[in-house]
Coordinates of C-alpha atoms and ligand atoms in Angstrom, one line a residue:
X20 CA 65.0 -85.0 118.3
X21 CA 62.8 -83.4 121.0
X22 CA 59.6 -83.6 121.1
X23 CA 57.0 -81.8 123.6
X24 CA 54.5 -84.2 124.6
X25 CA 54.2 -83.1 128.9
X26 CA 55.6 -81.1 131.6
X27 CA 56.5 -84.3 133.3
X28 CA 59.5 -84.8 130.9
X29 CA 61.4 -81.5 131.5
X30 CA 63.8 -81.5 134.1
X31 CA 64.2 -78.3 136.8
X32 CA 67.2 -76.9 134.5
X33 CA 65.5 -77.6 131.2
X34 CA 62.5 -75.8 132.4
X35 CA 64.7 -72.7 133.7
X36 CA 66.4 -72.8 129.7
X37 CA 63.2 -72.7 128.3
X38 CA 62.2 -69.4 130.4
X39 CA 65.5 -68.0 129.8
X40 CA 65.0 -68.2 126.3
X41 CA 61.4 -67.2 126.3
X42 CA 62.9 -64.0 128.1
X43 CA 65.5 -63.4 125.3
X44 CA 62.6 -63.4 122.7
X45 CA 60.0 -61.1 124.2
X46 CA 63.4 -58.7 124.6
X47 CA 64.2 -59.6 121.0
X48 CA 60.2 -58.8 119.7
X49 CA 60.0 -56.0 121.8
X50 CA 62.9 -54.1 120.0
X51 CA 62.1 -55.5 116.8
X52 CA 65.2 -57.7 116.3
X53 CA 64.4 -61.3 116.1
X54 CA 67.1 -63.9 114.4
X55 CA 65.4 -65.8 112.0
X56 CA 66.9 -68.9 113.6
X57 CA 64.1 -71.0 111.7
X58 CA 64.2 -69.9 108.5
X59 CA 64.7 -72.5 106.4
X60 CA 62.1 -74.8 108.2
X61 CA 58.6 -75.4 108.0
X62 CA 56.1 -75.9 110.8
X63 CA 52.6 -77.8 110.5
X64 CA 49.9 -76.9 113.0
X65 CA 47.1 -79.5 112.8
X66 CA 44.6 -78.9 114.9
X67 CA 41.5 -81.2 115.9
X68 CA 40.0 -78.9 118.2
X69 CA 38.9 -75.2 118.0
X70 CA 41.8 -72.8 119.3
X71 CA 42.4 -69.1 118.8
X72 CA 45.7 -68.6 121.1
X73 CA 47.7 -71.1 121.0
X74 CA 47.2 -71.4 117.0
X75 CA 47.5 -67.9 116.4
X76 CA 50.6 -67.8 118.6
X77 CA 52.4 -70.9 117.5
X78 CA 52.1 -69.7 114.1
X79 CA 53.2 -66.3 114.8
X80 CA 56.2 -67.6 116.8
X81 CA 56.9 -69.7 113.7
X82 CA 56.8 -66.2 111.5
X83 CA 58.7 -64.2 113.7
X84 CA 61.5 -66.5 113.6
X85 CA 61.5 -66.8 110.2
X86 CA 60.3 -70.8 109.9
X87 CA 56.9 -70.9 107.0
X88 CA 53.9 -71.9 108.4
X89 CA 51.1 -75.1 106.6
X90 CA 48.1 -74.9 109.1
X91 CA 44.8 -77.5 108.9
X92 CA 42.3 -76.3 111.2
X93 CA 38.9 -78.4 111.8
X94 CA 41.4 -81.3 110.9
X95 CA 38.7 -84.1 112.1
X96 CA 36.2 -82.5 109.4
X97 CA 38.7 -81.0 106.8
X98 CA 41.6 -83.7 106.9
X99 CA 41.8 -87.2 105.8
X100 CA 41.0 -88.5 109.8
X101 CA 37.0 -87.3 108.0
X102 CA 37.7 -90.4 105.8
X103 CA 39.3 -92.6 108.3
X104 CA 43.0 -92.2 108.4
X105 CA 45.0 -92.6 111.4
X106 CA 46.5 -90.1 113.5
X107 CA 49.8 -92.7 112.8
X108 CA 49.3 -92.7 109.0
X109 CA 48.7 -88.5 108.8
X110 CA 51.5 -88.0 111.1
X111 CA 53.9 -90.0 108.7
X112 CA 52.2 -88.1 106.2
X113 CA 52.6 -85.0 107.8
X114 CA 56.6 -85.4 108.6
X115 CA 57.2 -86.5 105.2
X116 CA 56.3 -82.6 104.2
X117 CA 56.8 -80.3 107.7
X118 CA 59.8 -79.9 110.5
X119 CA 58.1 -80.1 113.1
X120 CA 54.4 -80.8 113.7
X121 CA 52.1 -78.9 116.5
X122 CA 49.1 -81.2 117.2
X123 CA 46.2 -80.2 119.2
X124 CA 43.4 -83.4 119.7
X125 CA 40.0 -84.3 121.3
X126 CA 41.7 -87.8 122.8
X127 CA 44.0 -87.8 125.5
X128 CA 47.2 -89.2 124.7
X129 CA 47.2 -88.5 120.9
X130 CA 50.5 -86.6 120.9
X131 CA 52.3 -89.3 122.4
X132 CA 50.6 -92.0 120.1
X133 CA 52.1 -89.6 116.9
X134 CA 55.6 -89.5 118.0
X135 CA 56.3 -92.9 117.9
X136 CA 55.9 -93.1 114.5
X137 CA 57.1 -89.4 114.4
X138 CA 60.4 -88.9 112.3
X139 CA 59.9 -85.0 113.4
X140 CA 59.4 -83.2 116.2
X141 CA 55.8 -83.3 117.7
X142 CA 54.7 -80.6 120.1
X143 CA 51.7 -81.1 122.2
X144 CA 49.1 -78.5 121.6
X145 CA 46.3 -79.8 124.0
X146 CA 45.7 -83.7 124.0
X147 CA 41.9 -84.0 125.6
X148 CA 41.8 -83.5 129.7
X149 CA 45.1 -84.6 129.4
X150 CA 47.8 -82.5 129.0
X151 CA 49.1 -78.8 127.7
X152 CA 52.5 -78.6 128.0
X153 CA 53.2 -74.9 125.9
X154 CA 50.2 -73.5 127.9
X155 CA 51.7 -74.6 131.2
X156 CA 54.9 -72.9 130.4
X157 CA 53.8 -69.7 129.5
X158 CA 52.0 -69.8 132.7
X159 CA 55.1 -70.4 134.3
X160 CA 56.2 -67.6 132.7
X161 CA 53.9 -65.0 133.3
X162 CA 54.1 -66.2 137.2
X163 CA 57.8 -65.4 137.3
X164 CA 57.6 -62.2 135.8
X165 CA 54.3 -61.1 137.5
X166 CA 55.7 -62.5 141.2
X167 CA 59.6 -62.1 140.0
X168 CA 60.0 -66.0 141.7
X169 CA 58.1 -69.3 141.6
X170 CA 58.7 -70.6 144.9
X171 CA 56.8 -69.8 148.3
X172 CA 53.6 -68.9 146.1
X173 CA 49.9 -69.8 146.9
X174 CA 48.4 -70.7 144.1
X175 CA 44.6 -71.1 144.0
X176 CA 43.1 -73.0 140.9
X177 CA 39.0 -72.7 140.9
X178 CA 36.5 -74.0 138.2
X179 CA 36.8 -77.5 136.5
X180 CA 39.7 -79.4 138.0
X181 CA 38.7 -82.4 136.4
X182 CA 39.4 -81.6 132.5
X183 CA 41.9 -78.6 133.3
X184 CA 44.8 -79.4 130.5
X185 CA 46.2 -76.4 131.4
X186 CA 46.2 -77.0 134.9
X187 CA 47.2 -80.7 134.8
X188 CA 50.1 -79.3 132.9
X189 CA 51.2 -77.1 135.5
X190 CA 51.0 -78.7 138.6
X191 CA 54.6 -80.7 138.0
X192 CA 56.0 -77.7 137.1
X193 CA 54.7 -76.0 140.2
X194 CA 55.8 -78.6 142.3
X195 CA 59.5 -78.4 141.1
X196 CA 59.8 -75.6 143.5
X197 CA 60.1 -75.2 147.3
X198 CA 57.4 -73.9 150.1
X199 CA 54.5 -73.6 147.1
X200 CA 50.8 -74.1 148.8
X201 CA 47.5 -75.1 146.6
X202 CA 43.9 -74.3 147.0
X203 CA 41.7 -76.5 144.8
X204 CA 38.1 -75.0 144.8
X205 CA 35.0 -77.0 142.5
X206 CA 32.5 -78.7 142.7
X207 CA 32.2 -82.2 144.1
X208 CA 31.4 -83.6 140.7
X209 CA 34.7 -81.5 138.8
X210 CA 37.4 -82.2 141.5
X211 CA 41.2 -82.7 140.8
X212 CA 41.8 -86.2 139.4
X213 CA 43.4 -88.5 142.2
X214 CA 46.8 -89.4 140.5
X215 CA 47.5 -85.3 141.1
X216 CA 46.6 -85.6 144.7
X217 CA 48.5 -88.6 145.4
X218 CA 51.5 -86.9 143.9
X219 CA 50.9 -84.1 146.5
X220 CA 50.7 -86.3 149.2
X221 CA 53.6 -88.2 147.9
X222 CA 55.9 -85.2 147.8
X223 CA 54.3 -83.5 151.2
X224 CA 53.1 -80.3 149.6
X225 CA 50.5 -78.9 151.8
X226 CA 47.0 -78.3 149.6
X227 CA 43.4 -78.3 150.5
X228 CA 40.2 -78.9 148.4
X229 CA 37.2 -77.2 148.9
X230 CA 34.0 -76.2 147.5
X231 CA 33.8 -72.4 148.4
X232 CA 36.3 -69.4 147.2
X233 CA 35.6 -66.6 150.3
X234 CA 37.7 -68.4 152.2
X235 CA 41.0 -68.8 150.6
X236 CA 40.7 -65.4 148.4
X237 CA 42.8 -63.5 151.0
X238 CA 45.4 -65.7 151.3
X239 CA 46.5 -66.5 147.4
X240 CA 49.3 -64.9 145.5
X241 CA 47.7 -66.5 142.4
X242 CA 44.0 -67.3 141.8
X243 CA 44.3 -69.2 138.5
X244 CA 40.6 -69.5 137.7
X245 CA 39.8 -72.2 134.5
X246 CA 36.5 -72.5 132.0
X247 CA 34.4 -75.3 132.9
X248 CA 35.0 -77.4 130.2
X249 CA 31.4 -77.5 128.3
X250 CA 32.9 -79.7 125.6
X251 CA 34.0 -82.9 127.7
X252 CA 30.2 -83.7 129.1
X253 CA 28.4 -85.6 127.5
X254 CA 25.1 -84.7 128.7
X255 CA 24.1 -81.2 128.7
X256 CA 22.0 -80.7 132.2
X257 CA 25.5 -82.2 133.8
X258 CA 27.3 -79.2 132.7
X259 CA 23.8 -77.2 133.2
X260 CA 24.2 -78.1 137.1
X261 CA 27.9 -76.9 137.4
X262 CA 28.7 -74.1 134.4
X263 CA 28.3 -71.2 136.8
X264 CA 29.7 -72.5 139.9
X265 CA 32.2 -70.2 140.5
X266 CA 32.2 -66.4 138.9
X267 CA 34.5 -64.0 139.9
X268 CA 32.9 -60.9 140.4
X269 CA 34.5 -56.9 141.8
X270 CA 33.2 -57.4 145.2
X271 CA 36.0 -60.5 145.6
X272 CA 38.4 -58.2 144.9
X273 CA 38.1 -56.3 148.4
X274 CA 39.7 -59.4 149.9
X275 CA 42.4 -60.4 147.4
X276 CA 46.2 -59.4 148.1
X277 CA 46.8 -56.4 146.7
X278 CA 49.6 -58.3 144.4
X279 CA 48.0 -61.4 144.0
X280 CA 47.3 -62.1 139.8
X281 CA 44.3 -63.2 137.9
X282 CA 45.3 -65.9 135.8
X283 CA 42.8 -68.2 133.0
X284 CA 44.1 -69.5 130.4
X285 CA 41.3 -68.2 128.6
X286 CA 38.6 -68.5 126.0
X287 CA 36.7 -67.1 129.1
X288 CA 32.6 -67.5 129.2
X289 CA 31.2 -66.5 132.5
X290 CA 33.9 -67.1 134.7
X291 CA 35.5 -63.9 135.3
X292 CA 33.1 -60.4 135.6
X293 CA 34.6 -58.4 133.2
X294 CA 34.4 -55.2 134.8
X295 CA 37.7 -57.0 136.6
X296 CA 39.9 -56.9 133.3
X297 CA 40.8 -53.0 134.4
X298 CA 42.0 -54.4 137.8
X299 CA 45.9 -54.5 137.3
X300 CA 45.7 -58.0 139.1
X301 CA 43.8 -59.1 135.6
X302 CA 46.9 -60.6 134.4
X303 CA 45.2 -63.0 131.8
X304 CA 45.8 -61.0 128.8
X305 CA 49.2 -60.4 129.7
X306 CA 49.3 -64.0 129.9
X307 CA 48.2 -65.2 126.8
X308 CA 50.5 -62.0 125.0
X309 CA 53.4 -64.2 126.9
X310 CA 52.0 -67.1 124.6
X311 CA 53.6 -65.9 121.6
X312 CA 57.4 -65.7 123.5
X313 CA 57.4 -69.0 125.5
X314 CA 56.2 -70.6 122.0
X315 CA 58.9 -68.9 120.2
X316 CA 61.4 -70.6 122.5
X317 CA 59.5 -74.4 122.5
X318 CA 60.0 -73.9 118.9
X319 CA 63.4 -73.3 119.0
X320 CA 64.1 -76.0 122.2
X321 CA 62.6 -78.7 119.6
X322 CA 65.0 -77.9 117.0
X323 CA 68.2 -77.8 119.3
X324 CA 69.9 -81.0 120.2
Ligands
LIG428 C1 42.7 -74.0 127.1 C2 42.7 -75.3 126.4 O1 42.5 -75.4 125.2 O2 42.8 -76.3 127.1 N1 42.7 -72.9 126.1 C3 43.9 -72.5 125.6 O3 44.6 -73.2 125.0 N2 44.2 -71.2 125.8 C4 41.7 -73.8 128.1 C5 40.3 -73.8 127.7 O4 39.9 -74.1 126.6 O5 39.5 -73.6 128.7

C-alpha cells in the first residue's frame, strides 16, 4: 500500500515514473481515450480546508479514470471532527467505506497521523504549512514541459516562504537535480523556515535570500510567486504589515527572460497584476490544468504495488 504523505519519500526514479505517467494521461485526455483503470474503486476526498483545484481536480481525475467519487467538504463543520471525533477514528471510518482517501487539513502533519491507522491509501492534499506533495508534482510537471528539463534552472520563489505548502513540497524535488540555483525573496518576518536552508547548505546548492525582487528578475528561468498565507496569522495587522509585499506588476516584465515562466500555485489575491495573464510567460493556468493529469497518475501510483 502507498500512501502520499511528502515529496521527501519519493525517490529520483519514482518521481520520473510518476511524470511519465502523468504524460501518458494528459495524451490519453487529450484524445479522449482514457482506460478506466479505476473503475471498480471508490475515492473519498475529505477536505478540512477550503480548496477549488486540487478538489475539483482530484475528483475529476478520479472520474476520468473511471474510480466513483464520496466528497465532504467543510469536514471540520460538516463531519463528525464538529462533534469531536478523531482524525484516527474518521479515518478508520473512512477506509471501512472508500479506496483510498485524499485528506486536506488545517494541522501540519495530519496526513501522516491518518495513515497509521490507515488500512487504505492516504494522499496528502495540503497538511497546514507543512506539506503538498500532489501540488509539488504537478509543478514539477509543468517545469519540465514549460523548460523541456529540470536541471540548471533558476528558480525564484517570492511571497510567504514561511507557510508555502506548495513550496515546501517542492524544494526536495528541486534539489534532486544538478546545477539548479534559488532566489528566496520576503519579508523578514515570512522567510524560508531554517530546516530548508540547512538542507541547502548541507547539499551545497548555491541560493540567496533577499528582501527585494529587481534584482534577481533578470536572471530566473522560473519566478514561482506564492499567496501570502492570510489564514495562518493569527493577528490581523501582522498580515496587514506584509499582504502586499511583493506584487507583480507589467513593468517587471521588461526585465524577465524572455522564456522565463510565471508560476503560483494559485487562489491568487493581489499578487500577480492581472493584465500579466496574457503574457505567454503566465504559465499558472496552464499549471493548475496540469493538476488534473499528475493527479490522475498519483491516483493510479497509490493503487499500484
Ligand atoms: C495552495 C495551498 O492550498 O496550499 N493552493 C492550492 O492547493 N492550489 C496555495 C495557496 O492556497 O496559496
Amino acid at each position: 500500500m502507498r500512501h502520499i504523505l511528502n515529496t521527501n519519500q519519493f525517490s529520483k526514479a519514482e518521481v520520473e515514473q510518476i511524470l511519465k505517467s502523468s504524460e501518458k494521461m494528459e495524451k490519453e485526455c487529450k484524445v479522449g481515450k482514457v482506460k478506466k483503470s479505476l473503475a471498480d474503486k471508490i475515492v473519498a476526498c475529505v477536505f478540512f480546508e477550503p480548496s477549488t483545484r486540487t478538489r475539483l481536480s482530484f475528483e475529476v481525475a478520479a472520474l476520468r479514470l473511471g474510480a466513483k467519487v464520496i466528497s465532504v467538504e467543510n469536514a471540520e463543520n460538516s463531519s463528525s471532527a464538529f462533534k469531536g471525533e478523531s482524525i484516527e477514528d474518521t479515518t478508520r471510518m473512512l477506509c471501512s467505506y472508500a479506496d483510498i482517501i485524499v485528506l486536506r487539513h488545517y494541522k501540519s502533519g495530519t496526513a501522516e497521523s491518518a495513515s497509521k491507522v490507515a488500512s487504505k491509501p492516504i494522499i496528502n492534499a495540503g497538511d497546514g504549512v507543512n506539506q503538498h506533495p500532489s501540488q509539488a508534482m504537478l509543478d514539477f510537471y509543468t517545469i519540465k514541459k514549460e523548460h523541456g528539463r529540470l536541471d540548471n534552472l533558476t528558480v525564484a520563489f517570492v511571497g510567504d516562504l514561511l507557510n508555502s505548502r506548495p513550496l515546501h513540497s517542492l524544494m526536495p524535488l528541486l534539489m534532486m537535480y544538478p546545477g539548479n540555483k534559488f532566489y528566496f525573496i520576503s519579508p523578514k518576518e515570512l522567510e524560508l523556515p531554517r530546516e530548508y536552508i540547512s538542507e541547502l547548505k548541507k547539499n551545497k546548492i548555491f541560493f540567496e535570500e533577499l528582501h527585494s525582487l529587481e534584482k534577481v528578475l533578470p536572471k530566473v528561468d522560473v519566478l514561482y510567486v506564492t499567496r501570502v498565507q492570510k489564514e495562518r496569522f493569527s493577528k490581523k495587522e501582522d498580515y496587514e504589515k506584509v499582504k502586499d509585499a511583493f506584487l507583480l506588476k507589467v513593468e517587471h516584465l521588461k526585465i524577465l527572460k524572455k522564456d522565463a515562466i510565471i508560476m503560483h500555485a494559485l487562489p491568487r489575491v493581489n499578487e500577480i497584476d492581472t493584465a500579466i495573464d496574457k503574457d505567454k510567460r503566465a504559465a499558472y493556468f496552464r499549471q493548475a490544468q496540469n493538476g488534473l493529469y499528475v493527479r490522475m497518475a498519483l491516483l493510479l501510483y497509490c493503487f499500484e504495488t
